[in-house]
Short mmCIF file of C-alpha atoms in Angstrom, two decimals:
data_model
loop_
_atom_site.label_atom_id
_atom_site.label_comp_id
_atom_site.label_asym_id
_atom_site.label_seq_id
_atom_site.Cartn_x
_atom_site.Cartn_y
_atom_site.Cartn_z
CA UNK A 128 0.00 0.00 0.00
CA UNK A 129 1.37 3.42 -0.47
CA UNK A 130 0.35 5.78 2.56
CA UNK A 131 1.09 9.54 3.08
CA UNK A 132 1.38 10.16 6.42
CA UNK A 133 1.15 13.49 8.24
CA UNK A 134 2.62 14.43 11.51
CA UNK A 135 1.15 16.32 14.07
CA UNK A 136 0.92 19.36 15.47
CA UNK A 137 4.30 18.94 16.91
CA UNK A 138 6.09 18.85 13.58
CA UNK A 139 8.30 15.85 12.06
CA UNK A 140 9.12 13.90 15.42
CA UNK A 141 11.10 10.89 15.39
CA UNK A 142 7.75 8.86 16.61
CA UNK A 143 6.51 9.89 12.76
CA UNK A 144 9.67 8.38 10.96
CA UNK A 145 9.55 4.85 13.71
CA UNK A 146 5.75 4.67 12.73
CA UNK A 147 6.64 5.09 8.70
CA UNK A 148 9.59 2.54 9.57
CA UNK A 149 7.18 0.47 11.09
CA UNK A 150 4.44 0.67 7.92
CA UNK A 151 7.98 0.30 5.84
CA UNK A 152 8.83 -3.21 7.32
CA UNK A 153 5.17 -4.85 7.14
CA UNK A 154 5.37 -4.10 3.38
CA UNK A 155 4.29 -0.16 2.77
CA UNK A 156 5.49 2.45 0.91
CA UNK A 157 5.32 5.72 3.18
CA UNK A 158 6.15 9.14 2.88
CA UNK A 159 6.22 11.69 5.86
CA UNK A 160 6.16 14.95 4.05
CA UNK A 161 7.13 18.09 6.25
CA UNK A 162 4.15 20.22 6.45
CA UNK A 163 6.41 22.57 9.20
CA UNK A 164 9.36 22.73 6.74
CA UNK A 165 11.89 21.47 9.71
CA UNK A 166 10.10 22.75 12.88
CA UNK A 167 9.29 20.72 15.64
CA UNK A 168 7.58 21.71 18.80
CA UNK A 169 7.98 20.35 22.76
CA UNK A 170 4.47 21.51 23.48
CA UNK A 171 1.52 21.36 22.02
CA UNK A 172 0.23 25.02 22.67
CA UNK A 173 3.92 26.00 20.44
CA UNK A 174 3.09 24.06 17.86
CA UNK A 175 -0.62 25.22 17.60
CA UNK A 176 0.69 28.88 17.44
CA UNK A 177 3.15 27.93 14.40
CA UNK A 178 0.42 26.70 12.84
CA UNK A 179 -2.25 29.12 13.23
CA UNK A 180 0.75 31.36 11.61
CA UNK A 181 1.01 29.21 8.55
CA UNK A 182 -2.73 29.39 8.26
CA UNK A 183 -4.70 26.41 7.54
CA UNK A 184 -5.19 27.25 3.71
CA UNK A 185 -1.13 27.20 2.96
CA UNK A 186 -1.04 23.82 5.49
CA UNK A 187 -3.33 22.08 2.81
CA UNK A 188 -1.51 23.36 0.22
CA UNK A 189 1.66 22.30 0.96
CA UNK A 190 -0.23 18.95 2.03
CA UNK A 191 -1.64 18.98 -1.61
CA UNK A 192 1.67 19.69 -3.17
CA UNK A 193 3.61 16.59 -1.28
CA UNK A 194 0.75 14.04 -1.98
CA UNK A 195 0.30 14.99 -5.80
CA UNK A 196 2.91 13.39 -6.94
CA UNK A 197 1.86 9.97 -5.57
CA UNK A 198 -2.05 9.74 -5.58
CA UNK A 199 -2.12 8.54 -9.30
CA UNK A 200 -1.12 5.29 -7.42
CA UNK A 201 -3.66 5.34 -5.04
CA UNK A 202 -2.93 6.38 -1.63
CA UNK A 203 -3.99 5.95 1.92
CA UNK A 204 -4.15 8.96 3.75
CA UNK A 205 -2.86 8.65 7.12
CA UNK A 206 -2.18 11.08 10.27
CA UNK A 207 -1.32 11.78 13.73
CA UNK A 208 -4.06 14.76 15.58
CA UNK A 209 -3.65 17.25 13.07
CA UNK A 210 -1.56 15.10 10.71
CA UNK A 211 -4.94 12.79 10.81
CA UNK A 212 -7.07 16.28 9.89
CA UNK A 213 -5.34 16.91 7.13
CA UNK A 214 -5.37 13.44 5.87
CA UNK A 215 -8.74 13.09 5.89
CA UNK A 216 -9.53 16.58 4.12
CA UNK A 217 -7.01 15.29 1.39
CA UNK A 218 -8.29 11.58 1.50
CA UNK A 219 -11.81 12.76 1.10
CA UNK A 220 -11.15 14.83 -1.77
CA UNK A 221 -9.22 12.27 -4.07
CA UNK A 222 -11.19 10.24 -6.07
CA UNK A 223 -8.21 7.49 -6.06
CA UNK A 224 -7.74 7.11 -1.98
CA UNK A 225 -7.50 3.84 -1.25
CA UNK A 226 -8.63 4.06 2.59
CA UNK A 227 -8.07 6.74 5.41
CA UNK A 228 -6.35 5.69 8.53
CA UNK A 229 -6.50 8.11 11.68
CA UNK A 230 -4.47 8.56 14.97
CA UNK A 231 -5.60 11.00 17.42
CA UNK A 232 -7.69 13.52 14.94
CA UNK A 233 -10.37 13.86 12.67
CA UNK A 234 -11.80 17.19 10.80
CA UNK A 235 -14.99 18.83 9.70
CA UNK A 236 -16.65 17.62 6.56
CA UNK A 237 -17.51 19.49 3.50
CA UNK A 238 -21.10 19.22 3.39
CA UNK A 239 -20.79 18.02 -0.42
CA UNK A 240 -18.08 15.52 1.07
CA UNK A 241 -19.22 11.82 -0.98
CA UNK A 242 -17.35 9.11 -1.47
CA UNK A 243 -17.82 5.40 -2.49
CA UNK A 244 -17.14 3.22 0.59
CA UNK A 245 -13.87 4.40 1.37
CA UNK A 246 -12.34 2.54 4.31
CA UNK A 247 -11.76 4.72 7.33
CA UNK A 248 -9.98 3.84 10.49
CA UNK A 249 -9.62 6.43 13.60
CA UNK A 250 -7.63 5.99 16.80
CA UNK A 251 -8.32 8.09 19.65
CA UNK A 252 -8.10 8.20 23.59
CA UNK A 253 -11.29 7.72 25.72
CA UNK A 254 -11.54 10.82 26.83
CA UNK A 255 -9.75 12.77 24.51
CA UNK A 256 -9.59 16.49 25.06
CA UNK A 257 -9.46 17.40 21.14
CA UNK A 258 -12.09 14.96 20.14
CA UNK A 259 -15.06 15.04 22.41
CA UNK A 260 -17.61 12.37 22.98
CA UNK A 261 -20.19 14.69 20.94
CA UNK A 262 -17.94 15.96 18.08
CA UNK A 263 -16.98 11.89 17.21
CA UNK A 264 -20.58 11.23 17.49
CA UNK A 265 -21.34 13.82 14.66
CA UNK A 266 -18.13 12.81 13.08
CA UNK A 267 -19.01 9.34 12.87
CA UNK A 268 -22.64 9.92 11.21
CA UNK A 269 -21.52 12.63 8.87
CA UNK A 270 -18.43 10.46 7.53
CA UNK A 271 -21.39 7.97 7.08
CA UNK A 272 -23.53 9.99 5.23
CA UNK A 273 -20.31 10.70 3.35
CA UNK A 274 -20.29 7.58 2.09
CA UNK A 275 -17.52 6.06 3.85
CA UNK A 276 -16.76 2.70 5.63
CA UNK A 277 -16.06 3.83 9.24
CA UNK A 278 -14.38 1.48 11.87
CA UNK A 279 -13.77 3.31 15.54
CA UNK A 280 -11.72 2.47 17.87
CA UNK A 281 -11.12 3.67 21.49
CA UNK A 282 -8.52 3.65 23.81
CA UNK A 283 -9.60 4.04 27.68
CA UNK A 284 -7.30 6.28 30.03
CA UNK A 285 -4.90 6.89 26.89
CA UNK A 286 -3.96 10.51 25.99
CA UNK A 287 -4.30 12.27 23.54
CA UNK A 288 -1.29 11.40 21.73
CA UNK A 289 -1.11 8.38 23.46
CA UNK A 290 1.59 6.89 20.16
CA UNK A 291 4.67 8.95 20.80
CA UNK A 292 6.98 7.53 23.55
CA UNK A 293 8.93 11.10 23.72
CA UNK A 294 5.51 12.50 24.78
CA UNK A 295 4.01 12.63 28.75
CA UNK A 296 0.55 10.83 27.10
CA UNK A 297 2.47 7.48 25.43
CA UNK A 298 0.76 4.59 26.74
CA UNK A 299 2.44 1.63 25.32
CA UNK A 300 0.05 -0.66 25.78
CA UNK A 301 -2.80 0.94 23.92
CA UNK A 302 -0.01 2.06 21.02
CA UNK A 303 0.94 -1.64 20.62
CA UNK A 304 -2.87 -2.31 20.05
CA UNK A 305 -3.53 0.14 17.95
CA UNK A 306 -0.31 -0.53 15.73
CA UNK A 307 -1.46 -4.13 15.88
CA UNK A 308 -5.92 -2.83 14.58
CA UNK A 309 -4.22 -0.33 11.94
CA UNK A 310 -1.82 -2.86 10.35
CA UNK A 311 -4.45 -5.20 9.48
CA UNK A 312 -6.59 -2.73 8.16
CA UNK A 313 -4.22 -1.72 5.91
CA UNK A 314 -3.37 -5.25 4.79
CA UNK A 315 -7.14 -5.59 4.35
CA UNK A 316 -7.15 -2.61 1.10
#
């Protein structure tokens, strides 16, 4: 499978590079584009200031302009929080995605969003802060009215990023599951 996967809000970590390694070795081709152009962040409310600088319009755009290149072949979209955003903006707007797989994040929905079955995986902690009982609820019927093929999965007492051992909210056993869900989804496209 060939996945595009965006990093979060904290900018190209080395948790983004293991996870491509880790989608490398079971038999993916990955990319990790640089949406940040170099900039990483050790807190969350940093890297939510860069990007409110960038704007979300020129995030998407250079999002667009690293994924072009590659979605003739048929990607899968993939993120981590706002990584997972933008791959699902992008995933729901290519007519060749292949599936959508989502860590920690989801986005609004164009209200002319439609798609034909399009697997779609999300990953997020139970609570989670940035993606409230309420929002996933409307998330989750929306994406369905979409026209996509949703699968949710929860992670109880996990944070938000709960993936990323260099962050305070890594819970290994809950990454370890979720590594173990989203690799056999992706063997399933």
């Amino acid at each position: 499978m060939n996945i595009m996967l965006f990093h979060s809000t904290y900018g190209l970590r080395p948790a983004v590079r293991q996870a491509a390694d880790r989608l490398r070795a079971a038999g993916h081709e990955v990319w990790t584009p640089d949406l940040f152009e170099g900039r990483t962040f050790d807190t969350v409310e940093e890297g939510m200031e860069f990007n409110q600088q960038i704007g979300k319009d020129e995030l998407l755009k250079r999002a667009v302009l690293a994924a072009a290149p590659y979605s003739e072949r048929g990607l899968v979209y993939a993120g981590f929080s706002l990584g997972a955003s933008v791959a699902q903006t992008l995933g729901l707007g290519d007519e060749k995605a292949r599936g959508l797989l989502l860590l920690h994040g989801t986005s609004d929905i164009a209200a002319n969003a439609s798609v034909d079955e399009l697997p779609v995986q999300l990953h997020v902690a139970e609570p989670d802060p940035f993606e409230t009982d309420d929002w996933l609820s409307a998330w989750y019927l929306q994406m369905g009215r979409a026209g996509a093929d949703v699968e949710v999965y929860r992670y109880a007492g996990a944070g938000h990023i709960y993936t990323d051992p260099d962050l305070p909210d890594y819970d290994e056993e809950a990454a370890e599951a979720t590594w173990r869900v989203a690799l056999g989804f992706l063997d399933s496209l």
